[in-house]
mmCIF file of C-alpha atoms and ligand atoms in Angstrom:
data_model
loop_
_atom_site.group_PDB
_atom_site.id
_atom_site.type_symbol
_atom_site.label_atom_id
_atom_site.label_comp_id
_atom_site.label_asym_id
_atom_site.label_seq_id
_atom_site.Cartn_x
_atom_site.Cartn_y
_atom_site.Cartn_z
ATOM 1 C CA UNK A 1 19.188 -31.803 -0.080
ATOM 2 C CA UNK A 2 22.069 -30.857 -2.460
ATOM 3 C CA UNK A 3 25.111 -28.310 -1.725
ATOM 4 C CA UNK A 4 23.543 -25.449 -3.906
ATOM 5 C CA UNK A 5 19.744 -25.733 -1.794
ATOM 6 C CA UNK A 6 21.793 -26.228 1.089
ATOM 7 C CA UNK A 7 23.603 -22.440 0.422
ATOM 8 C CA UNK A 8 20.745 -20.788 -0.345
ATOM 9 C CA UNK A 9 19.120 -21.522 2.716
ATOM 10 C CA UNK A 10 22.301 -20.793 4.843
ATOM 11 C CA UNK A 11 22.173 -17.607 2.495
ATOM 12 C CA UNK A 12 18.356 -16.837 4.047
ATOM 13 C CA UNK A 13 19.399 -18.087 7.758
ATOM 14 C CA UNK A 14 22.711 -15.645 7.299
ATOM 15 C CA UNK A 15 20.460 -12.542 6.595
ATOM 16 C CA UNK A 16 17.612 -13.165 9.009
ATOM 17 C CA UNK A 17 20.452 -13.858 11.664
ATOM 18 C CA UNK A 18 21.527 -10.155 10.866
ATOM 19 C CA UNK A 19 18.144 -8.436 10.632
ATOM 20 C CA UNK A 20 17.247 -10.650 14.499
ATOM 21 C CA UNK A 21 20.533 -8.728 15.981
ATOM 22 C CA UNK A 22 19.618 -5.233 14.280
ATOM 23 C CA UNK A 23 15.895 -5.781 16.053
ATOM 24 C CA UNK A 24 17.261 -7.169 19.478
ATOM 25 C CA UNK A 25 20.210 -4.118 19.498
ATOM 26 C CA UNK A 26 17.197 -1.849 18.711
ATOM 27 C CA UNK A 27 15.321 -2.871 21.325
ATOM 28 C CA UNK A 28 17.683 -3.130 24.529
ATOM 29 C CA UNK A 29 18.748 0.973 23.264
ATOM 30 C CA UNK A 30 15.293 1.590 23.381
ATOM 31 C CA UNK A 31 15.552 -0.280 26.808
ATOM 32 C CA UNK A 32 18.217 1.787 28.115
ATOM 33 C CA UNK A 33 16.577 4.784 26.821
ATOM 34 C CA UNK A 34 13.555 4.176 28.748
ATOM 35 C CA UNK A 35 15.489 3.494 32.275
ATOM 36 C CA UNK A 36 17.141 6.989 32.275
ATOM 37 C CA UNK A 37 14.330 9.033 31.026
ATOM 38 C CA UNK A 38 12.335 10.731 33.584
ATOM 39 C CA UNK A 39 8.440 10.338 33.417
ATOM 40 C CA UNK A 40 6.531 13.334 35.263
ATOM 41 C CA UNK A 41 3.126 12.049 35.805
ATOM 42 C CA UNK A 42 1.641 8.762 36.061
ATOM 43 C CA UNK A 43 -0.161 8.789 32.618
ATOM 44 C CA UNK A 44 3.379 9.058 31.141
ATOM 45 C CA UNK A 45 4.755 6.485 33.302
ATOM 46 C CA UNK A 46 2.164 3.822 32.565
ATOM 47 C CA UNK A 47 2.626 4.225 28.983
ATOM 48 C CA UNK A 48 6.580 4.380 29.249
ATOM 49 C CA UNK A 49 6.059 0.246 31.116
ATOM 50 C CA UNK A 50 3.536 -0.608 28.175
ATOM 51 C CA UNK A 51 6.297 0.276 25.899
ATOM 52 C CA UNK A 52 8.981 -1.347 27.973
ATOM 53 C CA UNK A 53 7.092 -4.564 28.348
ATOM 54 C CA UNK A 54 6.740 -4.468 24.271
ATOM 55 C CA UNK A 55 10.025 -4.301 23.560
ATOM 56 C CA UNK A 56 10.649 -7.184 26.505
ATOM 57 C CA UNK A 57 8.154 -9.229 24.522
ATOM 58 C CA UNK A 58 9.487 -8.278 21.213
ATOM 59 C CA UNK A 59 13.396 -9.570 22.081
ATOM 60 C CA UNK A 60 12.294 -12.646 23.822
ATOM 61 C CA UNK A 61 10.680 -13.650 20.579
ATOM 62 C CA UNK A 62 13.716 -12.588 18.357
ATOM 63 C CA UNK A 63 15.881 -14.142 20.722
ATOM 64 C CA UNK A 64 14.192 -17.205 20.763
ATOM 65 C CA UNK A 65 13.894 -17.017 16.268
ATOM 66 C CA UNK A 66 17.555 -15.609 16.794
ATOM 67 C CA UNK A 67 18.228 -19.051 18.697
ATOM 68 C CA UNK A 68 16.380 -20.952 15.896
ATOM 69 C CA UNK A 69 18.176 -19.676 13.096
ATOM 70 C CA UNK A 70 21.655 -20.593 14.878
ATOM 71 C CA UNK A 71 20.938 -23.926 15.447
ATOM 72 C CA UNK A 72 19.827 -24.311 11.848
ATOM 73 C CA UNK A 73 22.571 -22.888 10.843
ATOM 74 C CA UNK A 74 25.037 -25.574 13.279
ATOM 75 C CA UNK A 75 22.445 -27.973 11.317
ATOM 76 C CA UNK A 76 23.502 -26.983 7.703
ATOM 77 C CA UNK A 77 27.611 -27.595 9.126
ATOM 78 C CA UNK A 78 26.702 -30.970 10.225
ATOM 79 C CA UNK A 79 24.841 -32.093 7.420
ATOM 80 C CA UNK A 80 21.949 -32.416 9.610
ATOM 81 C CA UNK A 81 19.546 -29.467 8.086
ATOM 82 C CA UNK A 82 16.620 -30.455 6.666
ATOM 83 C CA UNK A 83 16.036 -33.423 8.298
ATOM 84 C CA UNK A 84 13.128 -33.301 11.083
ATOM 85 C CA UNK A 85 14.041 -33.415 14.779
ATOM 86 C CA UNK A 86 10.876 -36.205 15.641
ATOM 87 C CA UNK A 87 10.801 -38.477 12.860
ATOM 88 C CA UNK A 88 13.965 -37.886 10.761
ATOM 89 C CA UNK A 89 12.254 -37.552 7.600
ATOM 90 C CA UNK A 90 13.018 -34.651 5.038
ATOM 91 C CA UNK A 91 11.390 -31.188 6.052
ATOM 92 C CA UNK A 92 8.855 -30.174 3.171
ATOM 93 C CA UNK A 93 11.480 -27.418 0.911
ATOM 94 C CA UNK A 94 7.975 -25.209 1.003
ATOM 95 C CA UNK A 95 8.100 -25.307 4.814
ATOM 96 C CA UNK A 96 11.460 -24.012 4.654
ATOM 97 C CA UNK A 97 11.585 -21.393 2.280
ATOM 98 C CA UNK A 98 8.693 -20.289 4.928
ATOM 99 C CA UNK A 99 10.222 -20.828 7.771
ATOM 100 C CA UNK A 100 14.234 -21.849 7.343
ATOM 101 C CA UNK A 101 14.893 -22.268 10.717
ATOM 102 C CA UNK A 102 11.869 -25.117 11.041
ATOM 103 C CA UNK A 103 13.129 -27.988 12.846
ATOM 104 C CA UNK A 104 9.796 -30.228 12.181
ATOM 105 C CA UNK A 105 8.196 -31.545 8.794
ATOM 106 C CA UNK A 106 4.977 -30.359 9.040
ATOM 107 C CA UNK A 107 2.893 -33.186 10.408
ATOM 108 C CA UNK A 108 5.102 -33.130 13.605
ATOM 109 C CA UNK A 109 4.573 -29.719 13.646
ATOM 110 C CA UNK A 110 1.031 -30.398 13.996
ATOM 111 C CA UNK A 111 1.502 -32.750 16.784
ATOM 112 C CA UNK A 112 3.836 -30.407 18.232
ATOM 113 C CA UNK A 113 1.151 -27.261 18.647
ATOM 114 C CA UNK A 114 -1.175 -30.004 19.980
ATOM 115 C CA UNK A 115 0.876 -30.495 22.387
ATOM 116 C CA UNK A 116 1.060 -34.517 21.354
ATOM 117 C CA UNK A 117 4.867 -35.253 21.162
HETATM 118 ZN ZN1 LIG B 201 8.531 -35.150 11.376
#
């Protein structure tokens, strides 16, 4: 991978970095939020906990990407992006302009989800 490809995906990692925060932020307010409010009857209540467990599930998954996306980002400093984590081969450039923060090629993906390595 050369120096310019290199930027523009530290470009893409940068801004998806900033957009994870703005979404995890969002979410523990709307956390908060939901603590102090008061919720009269039980209907309310039920549906203020569906919300609440949303947003739980919504920042584990950021946080996790948000995880992701640093470590790629470590990667690009250390010359190390690009390259896949199970067989050291290069990462397909179409699986990263999908998915920047990929740490597998695609066929180890594969064996990843099938739970093989
Ligand atoms: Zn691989």
């Amino acid at each position: 991978m050369n120096k310019r490809q290199r930027e523009r995906y530290r470009k893409q990692l940068l801004a998806k970095r900033e957009e994870l925060l703005q979404l995890v932020q969002a979410a523990r307010k709307s956390e908060k939020e939901g603590t102090f409010k008061q919720t009269p009857d039980l209907g309310d209540r039920a549906l203020s906990t569906v919300i609440r467990d949303l947003s739980y599930q919504l920042t584990v998954t950021e946080r996790d990407i948000l995880r992701r996306v640093d470590d790629a980002l470590d990667r690009i400093e250390n010359n190390e992006y690009g390259m896949c984590v199970a067989c050291g081969k290069k990462v397909q450039t179409g699986r990263l302009d999908a998915v920047p923060w990929a740490l597998h090629c695609i066929e180890c993906q594969e064996l990843q989800d099938r739970g093989e390595i």
